Amino acid sequence: MSLKNYMEEVVVEIFQEVRGMHTDFCNCEKCNRDVIAYALSKLKGRYAASLEGEVMARVEQSDRQVRADALLAVMEALETVSKNPRH
Ligand SMILES: [Zn+2]
């Protein structure tokens, strides 16, 4: 059985948008991964386990509130990681 966390896709997508606005943010792979991991740990996972679940998750992926929550988590993660880079 494979579970898929759709928040991961939302966070990655939003991170790419936000990073474009923060050109001073370190672009190394470690910092990028840290931001995504940190943001995901702040958010509730949204898992799809079936085809039906997958369709539901895709709908949720475009939900405004879901994206707003993800954006907040990504911004917080960017701030935290740029203050404390682990590279
Ligand atoms: Zn870095």
mmCIF file of C-alpha atoms and ligand atoms in Angstrom:
data_model
loop_
_atom_site.group_PDB
_atom_site.id
_atom_site.type_symbol
_atom_site.label_atom_id
_atom_site.label_comp_id
_atom_site.label_asym_id
_atom_site.label_seq_id
_atom_site.Cartn_x
_atom_site.Cartn_y
_atom_site.Cartn_z
ATOM 1 C CA MET A 1 0.000 0.000 0.000
ATOM 2 C CA SER A 2 1.348 3.388 -0.805
ATOM 3 C CA LEU A 3 0.211 6.591 0.800
ATOM 4 C CA LYS A 4 0.804 9.919 -0.767
ATOM 5 C CA ASN A 5 0.979 13.157 1.163
ATOM 6 C CA TYR A 6 -0.398 15.845 -1.073
ATOM 7 C CA MET A 7 0.776 18.622 1.206
ATOM 8 C CA GLU A 8 4.238 17.804 -0.022
ATOM 9 C CA GLU A 9 3.368 18.861 -3.557
ATOM 10 C CA VAL A 10 1.611 21.984 -2.338
ATOM 11 C CA VAL A 11 4.573 22.974 -0.153
ATOM 12 C CA VAL A 12 7.145 22.365 -2.901
ATOM 13 C CA GLU A 13 5.125 24.408 -5.361
ATOM 14 C CA ILE A 14 4.641 27.300 -2.951
ATOM 15 C CA PHE A 15 8.258 27.189 -1.854
ATOM 16 C CA GLN A 16 9.354 27.611 -5.468
ATOM 17 C CA GLU A 17 7.130 30.684 -5.814
ATOM 18 C CA VAL A 18 8.263 32.223 -2.531
ATOM 19 C CA ARG A 19 11.948 31.518 -3.142
ATOM 20 C CA GLY A 20 11.748 33.582 -6.327
ATOM 21 C CA MET A 21 10.884 36.589 -4.152
ATOM 22 C CA HIS A 22 13.667 35.910 -1.657
ATOM 23 C CA THR A 23 16.697 35.963 -3.903
ATOM 24 C CA ASP A 24 19.016 36.280 -0.905
ATOM 25 C CA PHE A 25 17.919 32.897 0.409
ATOM 26 C CA CYS A 26 20.611 30.216 0.110
ATOM 27 C CA ASN A 27 19.914 28.005 -2.843
ATOM 28 C CA CYS A 28 21.809 24.902 -1.773
ATOM 29 C CA GLU A 29 19.990 21.613 -1.680
ATOM 30 C CA LYS A 30 20.301 21.267 2.087
ATOM 31 C CA CYS A 31 18.604 24.581 2.794
ATOM 32 C CA ASN A 32 15.894 23.886 0.228
ATOM 33 C CA ARG A 33 15.170 20.511 1.793
ATOM 34 C CA ASP A 34 15.242 21.964 5.297
ATOM 35 C CA VAL A 35 12.597 24.530 4.392
ATOM 36 C CA ILE A 36 10.322 21.920 2.867
ATOM 37 C CA ALA A 37 10.793 19.518 5.785
ATOM 38 C CA TYR A 38 10.210 22.268 8.343
ATOM 39 C CA ALA A 39 7.089 23.529 6.591
ATOM 40 C CA LEU A 40 5.687 20.009 6.284
ATOM 41 C CA SER A 41 6.258 19.341 9.973
ATOM 42 C CA LYS A 42 4.111 22.388 10.754
ATOM 43 C CA LEU A 43 1.268 21.234 8.544
ATOM 44 C CA LYS A 44 -1.155 18.390 8.865
ATOM 45 C CA GLY A 45 -0.390 15.703 6.320
ATOM 46 C CA ARG A 46 -3.086 15.070 3.761
ATOM 47 C CA TYR A 47 -2.862 11.525 2.574
ATOM 48 C CA ALA A 48 -4.495 9.786 -0.298
ATOM 49 C CA ALA A 49 -4.593 6.013 -0.224
ATOM 50 C CA SER A 50 -7.106 5.185 -2.921
ATOM 51 C CA LEU A 51 -8.054 6.465 -6.328
ATOM 52 C CA GLU A 52 -11.032 8.167 -4.732
ATOM 53 C CA GLY A 53 -8.778 9.626 -2.072
ATOM 54 C CA GLU A 54 -6.437 10.837 -4.753
ATOM 55 C CA VAL A 55 -9.199 12.743 -6.495
ATOM 56 C CA MET A 56 -10.248 14.302 -3.192
ATOM 57 C CA ALA A 57 -6.662 15.252 -2.420
ATOM 58 C CA ARG A 58 -6.266 16.925 -5.800
ATOM 59 C CA VAL A 59 -9.339 19.003 -5.122
ATOM 60 C CA GLU A 60 -7.989 19.920 -1.719
ATOM 61 C CA GLN A 61 -4.653 20.814 -3.239
ATOM 62 C CA SER A 62 -6.231 23.812 -4.933
ATOM 63 C CA ASP A 63 -8.230 24.786 -1.853
ATOM 64 C CA ARG A 64 -7.500 28.391 -0.855
ATOM 65 C CA GLN A 65 -7.264 27.659 2.847
ATOM 66 C CA VAL A 66 -4.903 24.750 2.273
ATOM 67 C CA ARG A 67 -2.647 26.982 0.185
ATOM 68 C CA ALA A 68 -2.829 29.839 2.675
ATOM 69 C CA ASP A 69 -1.751 27.514 5.497
ATOM 70 C CA ALA A 70 1.048 26.120 3.367
ATOM 71 C CA LEU A 71 2.238 29.635 2.469
ATOM 72 C CA LEU A 72 2.430 30.630 6.140
ATOM 73 C CA ALA A 73 4.363 27.491 7.005
ATOM 74 C CA VAL A 74 6.780 28.035 4.106
ATOM 75 C CA MET A 75 7.412 31.673 5.094
ATOM 76 C CA GLU A 76 8.096 30.655 8.687
ATOM 77 C CA ALA A 77 10.363 27.854 7.488
ATOM 78 C CA LEU A 78 12.314 30.212 5.214
ATOM 79 C CA GLU A 79 12.871 32.613 8.068
ATOM 80 C CA THR A 80 13.931 29.880 10.473
ATOM 81 C CA VAL A 81 16.295 28.186 8.031
ATOM 82 C CA SER A 82 17.899 31.419 6.818
ATOM 83 C CA LYS A 83 18.635 32.422 10.434
ATOM 84 C CA ASN A 84 20.026 29.013 11.172
ATOM 85 C CA PRO A 85 21.402 27.385 8.038
ATOM 86 C CA ARG A 86 22.730 23.874 8.504
ATOM 87 C CA HIS A 87 24.914 23.777 5.386
HETATM 88 ZN ZN ZN B 1 22.467 26.497 2.145
#
